[in-house]
Each structure stands twice: as structure tokens, then as C-alpha cells.
Amino acid sequence: MATGRKIIVVDDAAALAIAAADRVLARIGSDPGRIAICLTGGSSPTQLYEVLGKPPYQSRIPWDRVHWFIGDDRFVAVSDPLNNMNIARQIFLDRCAPAANIHPIDTQAHSPDEAAALYQRLLLEFYGADRLDPARPLFDLVLLGVGPDGHVASLFPGYPAIEVTDRWVVGVPEAHVAPFVPRVSLTLPALASCREMLFLTAGSGKRPILTRVLGGEDLPANRAHSRDGETVWLCDRAALPENFRA
Ligand code: 6PG
């Protein structure tokens, strides 16, 4: 659970987007080769996406060598406003990244399970092996938000998907919170295979769940951490529980 978590506090959501963008750039700069970034859904990353897609960040990203994945998606049409990768594409990816470097979950598949199997295959091919080697993480950076029930990606508390260790991607037939559409999600071991896991939490709406997370409850958000790298929680002041504010 939550091993070696580092908490970084910033003033507000705008500062959080800048701090996150700086970490994205630092992560890209730490390796001259191919970079794999796993994006997240929901509203938490949208300001970050806006920052990445415009100067000065846009021109500092070597787009040709950065590959963009998604940690979970809603099983809706690719063009649906609820589709997580669609949101990232609209805000910055389609304008900035080569199409071949954008790797969405195929939500046109017959079922969430089939979409999960297809995405797992895509990840295996990208990684070049079917076993995750701790010395060579799948992702350089994994971004995550946290839901009101403590879920991350589409790994909801008490659902079987949270316990899956023999697959990298799973279908999730029912969501625990809105939007109530089936999901496809990376599993904890796949998300954990990263040099850095970066949580984005801003606004007073996140304070109740952050209070529970930092209180050490057994929640998906506390089970998610980078296996051998850094786990960083970027929080703005409004999201921080009272007892952490001092
Ligand atoms: C999703 C997400 C999910 C999200 C959290 C936080 O598809 O819904 O990936 O895990 O990150 O629910 O959502 P918000 O950022 O909207 O608060």
C-alpha cells in the first residue's frame, strides 16, 4: 500500500497543471530514447493537457519520440465526449503528436473484454515482452486522478478488477460511480510498471476522498503506486485535508 509516497502541495489548479507539465518535461528529458506516457481520464488532467499543447511546453516536447497511452477508458464511441482519449486528443494530442504515437483503447470492439485483450496485445507489442521486467518499466510516467470512492483508472473499490494480477488490461462491465458506462482499465501491476506515478488532485471536492486516502484506508488509490520508481501526489491547497494544511 502507498509505498514511498511523496506529496507536493501547490496553490491552486492552475499551479498544479504547471507543476505537472514540468514533471512531464523532466521525465521526457531523463531519457533520450522512446518515452511512454500513460494519460488519465476525467476532468483532473484537462488543464495539464491545455498547458502541454501550447507554448512554451508544446515546443519543448520532442513529439516524435513520445508515445501516449490511456490508463482507462469508458466503453463509448471514440468521438463521444465521455471518451477519455477523445478528450486528450481534442485538447492537445491531435494537434501536436504524430498519429502513430497515439494509442487509444479500441472502444469499437465487441465488448469491454475484447477491447481489454486488444489493448493488452498492443501494450505487449510496444513493450516487446509478455512479462514486466522491474528493471525496464512499461511506462516512463503514469498519470492518475482519484474518484470520490477512491478508485483509480477504472479500478473500483471492492470490484474483482482490483485484484487482477495475471493481466495488464481488464474489461469492467459496470462502473461504481458516474458515468455509469462499462469501462476498460489497466490493472494495478501494469500501472505500477512505471518510473513515476503522478496523481493530480485539485479542488475542495477532492478533500473528502483525500482525507480517507491519507488516513490510510484500503482503497485502490492507496494500492496504486510505482513498483520501483517514484509515486508523487500533486495536491492543491483546496484539496488538502485540514490536518495536512499546517
Ligand atoms: C475515468 C477516470 C477516473 C478519474 C477519476 C477522477 O475514466 O473516470 O480515469 O479514474 O481519473 O474518477 O475523475 P475526475 O478527474 O473527473 O475527478
mmCIF file of C-alpha atoms in Angstrom, residues 11-234:
data_model
loop_
_atom_site.group_PDB
_atom_site.id
_atom_site.type_symbol
_atom_site.label_atom_id
_atom_site.label_comp_id
_atom_site.label_asym_id
_atom_site.label_seq_id
_atom_site.Cartn_x
_atom_site.Cartn_y
_atom_site.Cartn_z
ATOM 1 C CA ASP A 11 -1.553 26.827 -4.551
ATOM 2 C CA ASP A 12 -4.351 26.006 -6.974
ATOM 3 C CA ALA A 13 -5.432 24.057 -10.048
ATOM 4 C CA ALA A 14 -3.506 26.344 -12.428
ATOM 5 C CA ALA A 15 -0.292 25.874 -10.449
ATOM 6 C CA LEU A 16 -0.953 22.142 -10.358
ATOM 7 C CA ALA A 17 -1.152 21.983 -14.162
ATOM 8 C CA ILE A 18 2.180 23.804 -14.467
ATOM 9 C CA ALA A 19 3.848 21.623 -11.822
ATOM 10 C CA ALA A 20 2.578 18.505 -13.600
ATOM 11 C CA ALA A 21 3.730 19.792 -17.005
ATOM 12 C CA ASP A 22 7.193 20.432 -15.537
ATOM 13 C CA ARG A 23 7.297 16.835 -14.298
ATOM 14 C CA VAL A 24 6.232 15.564 -17.741
ATOM 15 C CA LEU A 25 9.097 17.528 -19.321
ATOM 16 C CA ALA A 26 11.581 16.362 -16.703
ATOM 17 C CA ARG A 27 10.559 12.753 -17.244
ATOM 18 C CA ILE A 28 10.924 13.101 -21.025
ATOM 19 C CA GLY A 29 14.293 14.795 -20.540
ATOM 20 C CA SER A 30 15.585 12.000 -18.332
ATOM 21 C CA ASP A 31 15.798 9.539 -21.233
ATOM 22 C CA PRO A 32 16.938 10.337 -24.782
ATOM 23 C CA GLY A 33 15.097 7.309 -26.228
ATOM 24 C CA ARG A 34 11.458 6.354 -26.665
ATOM 25 C CA ILE A 35 9.134 7.664 -23.939
ATOM 26 C CA ALA A 36 5.791 6.111 -22.919
ATOM 27 C CA ILE A 37 3.258 8.230 -21.045
ATOM 28 C CA CYS A 38 0.005 6.796 -19.729
ATOM 29 C CA LEU A 39 -2.657 9.504 -19.568
ATOM 30 C CA THR A 40 -5.694 9.548 -17.310
ATOM 31 C CA GLY A 41 -9.356 10.391 -17.744
ATOM 32 C CA GLY A 42 -11.909 12.584 -16.025
ATOM 33 C CA SER A 43 -11.584 16.304 -15.501
ATOM 34 C CA SER A 44 -8.393 16.319 -13.383
ATOM 35 C CA PRO A 45 -5.882 16.307 -16.281
ATOM 36 C CA THR A 46 -7.586 18.747 -18.673
ATOM 37 C CA GLN A 47 -5.694 21.882 -17.559
ATOM 38 C CA LEU A 48 -2.436 19.941 -17.813
ATOM 39 C CA TYR A 49 -3.364 18.864 -21.355
ATOM 40 C CA GLU A 50 -4.008 22.509 -22.260
ATOM 41 C CA VAL A 51 -0.615 23.543 -20.887
ATOM 42 C CA LEU A 52 1.194 20.757 -22.780
ATOM 43 C CA GLY A 53 -0.476 21.743 -26.051
ATOM 44 C CA LYS A 54 0.636 25.366 -26.083
ATOM 45 C CA PRO A 55 3.882 27.353 -25.804
ATOM 46 C CA PRO A 56 6.272 27.170 -24.103
ATOM 47 C CA TYR A 57 5.639 23.473 -23.313
ATOM 48 C CA GLN A 58 4.475 22.433 -26.769
ATOM 49 C CA SER A 59 7.773 23.394 -28.380
ATOM 50 C CA ARG A 60 9.802 21.708 -25.616
ATOM 51 C CA ILE A 61 8.255 18.271 -26.158
ATOM 52 C CA PRO A 62 10.068 16.035 -28.690
ATOM 53 C CA TRP A 63 6.757 14.744 -30.067
ATOM 54 C CA ASP A 64 8.355 12.189 -32.391
ATOM 55 C CA ARG A 65 9.722 10.086 -29.559
ATOM 56 C CA VAL A 66 6.848 10.335 -27.055
ATOM 57 C CA HIS A 67 4.073 7.713 -27.100
ATOM 58 C CA TRP A 68 0.720 8.392 -25.422
ATOM 59 C CA PHE A 69 -1.442 5.678 -23.838
ATOM 60 C CA ILE A 70 -4.522 5.839 -21.603
ATOM 61 C CA GLY A 71 -4.945 4.172 -18.201
ATOM 62 C CA ASP A 72 -8.647 3.528 -18.656
ATOM 63 C CA ASP A 73 -11.467 4.436 -20.943
ATOM 64 C CA ARG A 74 -15.198 4.496 -20.962
ATOM 65 C CA PHE A 75 -16.659 1.940 -23.396
ATOM 66 C CA VAL A 76 -18.338 4.555 -25.593
ATOM 67 C CA ALA A 77 -17.806 5.688 -29.187
ATOM 68 C CA VAL A 78 -14.390 7.142 -29.967
ATOM 69 C CA SER A 79 -15.979 10.533 -30.681
ATOM 70 C CA ASP A 80 -18.152 10.530 -27.531
ATOM 71 C CA PRO A 81 -17.373 13.448 -25.172
ATOM 72 C CA LEU A 82 -17.116 10.849 -22.370
ATOM 73 C CA ASN A 83 -14.270 9.038 -24.143
ATOM 74 C CA ASN A 84 -11.086 9.783 -22.189
ATOM 75 C CA MET A 85 -8.674 9.527 -25.120
ATOM 76 C CA ASN A 86 -11.024 11.674 -27.199
ATOM 77 C CA ILE A 87 -10.720 14.430 -24.580
ATOM 78 C CA ALA A 88 -6.904 14.260 -24.692
ATOM 79 C CA ARG A 89 -6.929 14.177 -28.494
ATOM 80 C CA GLN A 90 -9.220 17.181 -28.756
ATOM 81 C CA ILE A 91 -7.256 19.265 -26.294
ATOM 82 C CA PHE A 92 -3.720 18.575 -27.488
ATOM 83 C CA LEU A 93 -2.783 15.223 -28.999
ATOM 84 C CA ASP A 94 -4.365 15.528 -32.444
ATOM 85 C CA ARG A 95 -2.686 18.914 -32.956
ATOM 86 C CA CYS A 96 0.715 18.001 -31.563
ATOM 87 C CA ALA A 97 1.508 14.277 -31.648
ATOM 88 C CA PRO A 98 2.109 12.039 -34.695
ATOM 89 C CA ALA A 99 -0.967 9.816 -35.147
ATOM 90 C CA ALA A 100 1.218 6.701 -34.858
ATOM 91 C CA ASN A 101 2.241 7.766 -31.327
ATOM 92 C CA ILE A 102 -1.344 7.980 -30.009
ATOM 93 C CA HIS A 103 -2.536 4.645 -28.625
ATOM 94 C CA PRO A 104 -6.249 4.648 -27.684
ATOM 95 C CA ILE A 105 -8.233 1.729 -26.293
ATOM 96 C CA ASP A 106 -10.406 0.363 -29.111
ATOM 97 C CA THR A 107 -13.894 1.096 -27.846
ATOM 98 C CA GLN A 108 -15.377 -0.108 -31.161
ATOM 99 C CA ALA A 109 -14.560 -3.690 -30.121
ATOM 100 C CA HIS A 110 -17.474 -6.065 -29.423
ATOM 101 C CA SER A 111 -17.160 -5.916 -25.663
ATOM 102 C CA PRO A 112 -15.049 -4.342 -22.917
ATOM 103 C CA ASP A 113 -13.294 -7.720 -22.500
ATOM 104 C CA GLU A 114 -12.356 -7.829 -26.175
ATOM 105 C CA ALA A 115 -11.161 -4.200 -26.048
ATOM 106 C CA ALA A 116 -9.058 -5.115 -23.000
ATOM 107 C CA ALA A 117 -7.482 -8.080 -24.799
ATOM 108 C CA LEU A 118 -6.696 -5.897 -27.831
ATOM 109 C CA TYR A 119 -5.122 -3.180 -25.696
ATOM 110 C CA GLN A 120 -3.099 -5.731 -23.778
ATOM 111 C CA ARG A 121 -1.774 -7.076 -27.079
ATOM 112 C CA LEU A 122 -0.899 -3.562 -28.224
ATOM 113 C CA LEU A 123 0.956 -2.901 -24.963
ATOM 114 C CA LEU A 124 2.805 -6.247 -25.161
ATOM 115 C CA GLU A 125 3.945 -5.460 -28.687
ATOM 116 C CA PHE A 126 5.071 -1.981 -27.708
ATOM 117 C CA TYR A 127 6.925 -3.323 -24.678
ATOM 118 C CA GLY A 128 8.390 -6.260 -26.584
ATOM 119 C CA ALA A 129 7.818 -8.924 -23.931
ATOM 120 C CA ASP A 130 4.898 -10.532 -22.119
ATOM 121 C CA ARG A 131 6.425 -10.253 -18.648
ATOM 122 C CA LEU A 132 7.064 -6.955 -16.961
ATOM 123 C CA ASP A 133 10.709 -6.585 -16.008
ATOM 124 C CA PRO A 134 11.136 -4.348 -12.932
ATOM 125 C CA ALA A 135 14.392 -3.059 -14.436
ATOM 126 C CA ARG A 136 12.587 -1.887 -17.574
ATOM 127 C CA PRO A 137 9.194 -0.357 -16.712
ATOM 128 C CA LEU A 138 6.371 -0.302 -19.254
ATOM 129 C CA PHE A 139 5.761 3.432 -18.789
ATOM 130 C CA ASP A 140 8.017 6.350 -18.022
ATOM 131 C CA LEU A 141 5.100 8.213 -16.484
ATOM 132 C CA VAL A 142 1.593 7.207 -15.391
ATOM 133 C CA LEU A 143 -0.884 9.992 -14.647
ATOM 134 C CA LEU A 144 -3.830 9.243 -12.364
ATOM 135 C CA GLY A 145 -6.814 11.041 -10.862
ATOM 136 C CA VAL A 146 -8.762 9.785 -7.883
ATOM 137 C CA GLY A 147 -12.538 9.284 -7.846
ATOM 138 C CA PRO A 148 -14.888 10.136 -4.959
ATOM 139 C CA ASP A 149 -14.891 6.467 -3.868
ATOM 140 C CA GLY A 150 -11.096 6.170 -4.046
ATOM 141 C CA HIS A 151 -10.975 4.493 -7.455
ATOM 142 C CA VAL A 152 -8.092 4.992 -9.847
ATOM 143 C CA ALA A 153 -8.297 4.383 -13.594
ATOM 144 C CA SER A 154 -11.461 2.179 -13.621
ATOM 145 C CA LEU A 155 -10.371 0.050 -10.663
ATOM 146 C CA PHE A 156 -13.218 0.491 -8.212
ATOM 147 C CA PRO A 157 -13.131 -0.457 -4.510
ATOM 148 C CA GLY A 158 -14.369 -3.989 -3.879
ATOM 149 C CA TYR A 159 -14.557 -4.901 -7.568
ATOM 150 C CA PRO A 160 -12.710 -8.025 -8.809
ATOM 151 C CA ALA A 161 -10.608 -5.988 -11.269
ATOM 152 C CA ILE A 162 -8.619 -4.508 -8.392
ATOM 153 C CA GLU A 163 -7.253 -7.969 -7.529
ATOM 154 C CA VAL A 164 -6.219 -8.973 -11.067
ATOM 155 C CA THR A 165 -2.515 -9.695 -11.333
ATOM 156 C CA ASP A 166 -2.331 -12.016 -14.361
ATOM 157 C CA ARG A 167 -3.421 -9.474 -16.970
ATOM 158 C CA TRP A 168 -2.395 -5.937 -17.914
ATOM 159 C CA VAL A 169 -5.852 -4.772 -19.019
ATOM 160 C CA VAL A 170 -9.371 -5.794 -17.974
ATOM 161 C CA GLY A 171 -12.955 -5.118 -19.010
ATOM 162 C CA VAL A 172 -15.086 -3.590 -16.242
ATOM 163 C CA PRO A 173 -18.750 -4.265 -17.024
ATOM 164 C CA GLU A 174 -20.213 -1.745 -14.595
ATOM 165 C CA ALA A 175 -18.918 1.483 -13.098
ATOM 166 C CA HIS A 176 -19.249 2.212 -9.380
ATOM 167 C CA VAL A 177 -19.735 5.961 -9.952
ATOM 168 C CA ALA A 178 -20.942 8.149 -12.833
ATOM 169 C CA PRO A 179 -20.671 7.991 -15.753
ATOM 170 C CA PHE A 180 -22.328 4.574 -15.483
ATOM 171 C CA VAL A 181 -20.917 3.064 -18.648
ATOM 172 C CA PRO A 182 -18.768 -0.065 -18.950
ATOM 173 C CA ARG A 183 -15.042 0.616 -18.765
ATOM 174 C CA VAL A 184 -11.720 -0.837 -19.832
ATOM 175 C CA SER A 185 -8.861 -0.403 -17.389
ATOM 176 C CA LEU A 186 -5.216 -1.174 -16.917
ATOM 177 C CA THR A 187 -4.646 -3.344 -13.839
ATOM 178 C CA LEU A 188 -2.567 -2.377 -10.816
ATOM 179 C CA PRO A 189 0.561 -4.313 -11.921
ATOM 180 C CA ALA A 190 0.517 -2.655 -15.356
ATOM 181 C CA LEU A 191 0.044 0.821 -13.864
ATOM 182 C CA ALA A 192 2.758 0.115 -11.292
ATOM 183 C CA SER A 193 5.287 -0.651 -14.023
ATOM 184 C CA CYS A 194 6.453 2.949 -14.362
ATOM 185 C CA ARG A 195 9.340 5.207 -13.448
ATOM 186 C CA GLU A 196 6.870 7.691 -11.985
ATOM 187 C CA MET A 197 3.208 7.604 -10.994
ATOM 188 C CA LEU A 198 1.779 11.103 -10.730
ATOM 189 C CA PHE A 199 -1.592 11.778 -9.085
ATOM 190 C CA LEU A 200 -3.428 15.008 -9.862
ATOM 191 C CA THR A 201 -5.867 16.237 -7.187
ATOM 192 C CA ALA A 202 -7.277 19.739 -7.140
ATOM 193 C CA GLY A 203 -10.270 21.498 -5.630
ATOM 194 C CA SER A 204 -12.262 21.191 -2.410
ATOM 195 C CA GLY A 205 -14.349 18.409 -3.983
ATOM 196 C CA LYS A 206 -11.345 16.101 -3.586
ATOM 197 C CA ARG A 207 -10.880 16.866 0.120
ATOM 198 C CA PRO A 208 -13.202 14.122 1.480
ATOM 199 C CA ILE A 209 -11.534 11.358 -0.520
ATOM 200 C CA LEU A 210 -8.050 12.725 0.077
ATOM 201 C CA THR A 211 -8.796 12.676 3.815
ATOM 202 C CA ARG A 212 -9.607 8.961 3.525
ATOM 203 C CA VAL A 213 -6.616 8.211 1.287
ATOM 204 C CA LEU A 214 -4.119 9.993 3.514
ATOM 205 C CA GLY A 215 -5.774 8.349 6.515
ATOM 206 C CA GLY A 216 -4.513 5.057 5.072
ATOM 207 C CA GLU A 217 -7.813 3.374 4.132
ATOM 208 C CA ASP A 218 -7.573 0.315 1.910
ATOM 209 C CA LEU A 219 -8.665 1.979 -1.321
ATOM 210 C CA PRO A 220 -7.495 1.483 -4.918
ATOM 211 C CA ALA A 221 -5.826 4.896 -4.678
ATOM 212 C CA ASN A 222 -3.692 3.578 -1.835
ATOM 213 C CA ARG A 223 -2.877 0.331 -3.603
ATOM 214 C CA ALA A 224 -1.668 2.167 -6.704
ATOM 215 C CA HIS A 225 1.992 3.090 -6.633
ATOM 216 C CA SER A 226 5.014 2.848 -8.859
ATOM 217 C CA ARG A 227 6.573 -0.545 -8.236
ATOM 218 C CA ASP A 228 10.188 0.582 -8.297
ATOM 219 C CA GLY A 229 10.023 4.269 -9.120
ATOM 220 C CA GLU A 230 8.511 7.424 -7.638
ATOM 221 C CA THR A 231 4.905 7.899 -6.529
ATOM 222 C CA VAL A 232 4.002 11.570 -6.341
ATOM 223 C CA TRP A 233 0.719 13.142 -5.251
ATOM 224 C CA LEU A 234 0.322 16.674 -6.573
#
